Amino acid sequence: MPIFDSHCHLGYDADHDPAIDHERAVAAGVTAMLVVATDAASGDRCRALAALPGVRWSAGLHPNDATRLQAEWTTIVAQAEEPGCAAIGETGLDCYRDRTPLAEQEESLRRHLALARELDLPVILHCRDAFAPMFELLRGEPRCRGVMHCFSGTIDEARTALDLGLHVSFAGPLTYPKNDALREAARFVPADRVLVETDAPFLPPQQHRGKRNEPALIVQTVAKLAEVREIAVEEAARITFENAVGLFG
Ligand SMILES: [Zn+2]
């Protein structure tokens, strides 16, 4: 049962060997993963991890670091232009941690969207407590394929994301007991637009809450997705794998 972890930060914490996390992931059936950059330095690390089997990588600047846009943009563009780069991001808007002014996050997001269109790559969107400004900004831009990563919204917000042409990706919070609205959204997203991810080392699934997350643990999120959609686990793995390949290559 091959699984595609569509968003993880393999190698994020310096005290863990990414090759070991990767090996454990492959043993759990995670034969493909997208390793996502959060800034220029992590983009270099992500690119190096592409030496591991099944690893794709991205280039971009996290919205919480958007104040570094001018300093890092040239490097990020150069990374994105390399033939192996599979996606642009993660970018987006984050009104939960408000250390970066929204106007700067929006400027960074617009630059990422333009780069994604120019290079014909999908964009990885982080959206935390920011659906209203995110949707308003996206509606004012030419269409761009991509994914709402670690989706945290309702059916209505999923519908808007889908209407904008985006895929919708579910992470560990899908397994948290109180998240019934999120599970309703996961049931609602069409089979050809749904993805799964770990966002490791963050957001572990319910059975590992409070601990470090890793790509191997995606199995629990795939099982929950299968349960809420009333399909076999193998089917949930298959559709999310095919969708991720379609989006990221
Ligand atoms: Zn992330």
mmCIF file with all atom_site columns, C-alpha atoms and ligand atoms in Angstrom, residues 7 9 36 38 62 90 126 149 197 199 202, ligand 1:
data_model
loop_
_atom_site.group_PDB
_atom_site.id
_atom_site.type_symbol
_atom_site.label_atom_id
_atom_site.label_alt_id
_atom_site.label_comp_id
_atom_site.label_asym_id
_atom_site.label_entity_id
_atom_site.label_seq_id
_atom_site.pdbx_PDB_ins_code
_atom_site.Cartn_x
_atom_site.Cartn_y
_atom_site.Cartn_z
_atom_site.occupancy
_atom_site.B_iso_or_equiv
_atom_site.pdbx_formal_charge
_atom_site.auth_seq_id
_atom_site.auth_comp_id
_atom_site.auth_asym_id
_atom_site.auth_atom_id
_atom_site.pdbx_PDB_model_num
ATOM   1  C  CA . HIS A 1 7   ? 3.980  17.772 3.072  1.00 0.00 ? 7   HIS A CA 1
ATOM   2  C  CA . HIS A 1 9   ? 9.804  18.888 6.896  1.00 0.00 ? 9   HIS A CA 1
ATOM   3  C  CA . VAL A 1 36  ? 8.849  21.378 2.044  1.00 0.00 ? 36  VAL A CA 1
ATOM   4  C  CA . THR A 1 38  ? 10.336 27.218 4.838  1.00 0.00 ? 38  THR A CA 1
ATOM   5  C  CA . HIS A 1 62  ? 7.031  30.558 5.266  1.00 0.00 ? 62  HIS A CA 1
ATOM   6  C  CA . GLU A 1 90  ? 5.302  26.929 1.703  1.00 0.00 ? 90  GLU A CA 1
ATOM   7  C  CA . HIS A 1 126 ? -0.318 27.609 4.585  1.00 0.00 ? 126 HIS A CA 1
ATOM   8  C  CA . HIS A 1 149 ? -1.852 22.284 3.154  1.00 0.00 ? 149 HIS A CA 1
ATOM   9  C  CA . GLU A 1 197 ? 0.357  14.792 4.828  1.00 0.00 ? 197 GLU A CA 1
ATOM   10 C  CA . ASP A 1 199 ? 3.632  18.244 8.362  1.00 0.00 ? 199 ASP A CA 1
ATOM   11 C  CA . PHE A 1 202 ? 4.737  19.027 13.786 1.00 0.00 ? 202 PHE A CA 1
HETATM 12 ZN ZN . ZN  B 2 .   ? 4.679  22.863 6.777  1.00 0.00 ? 1   ZN  B ZN 1
#
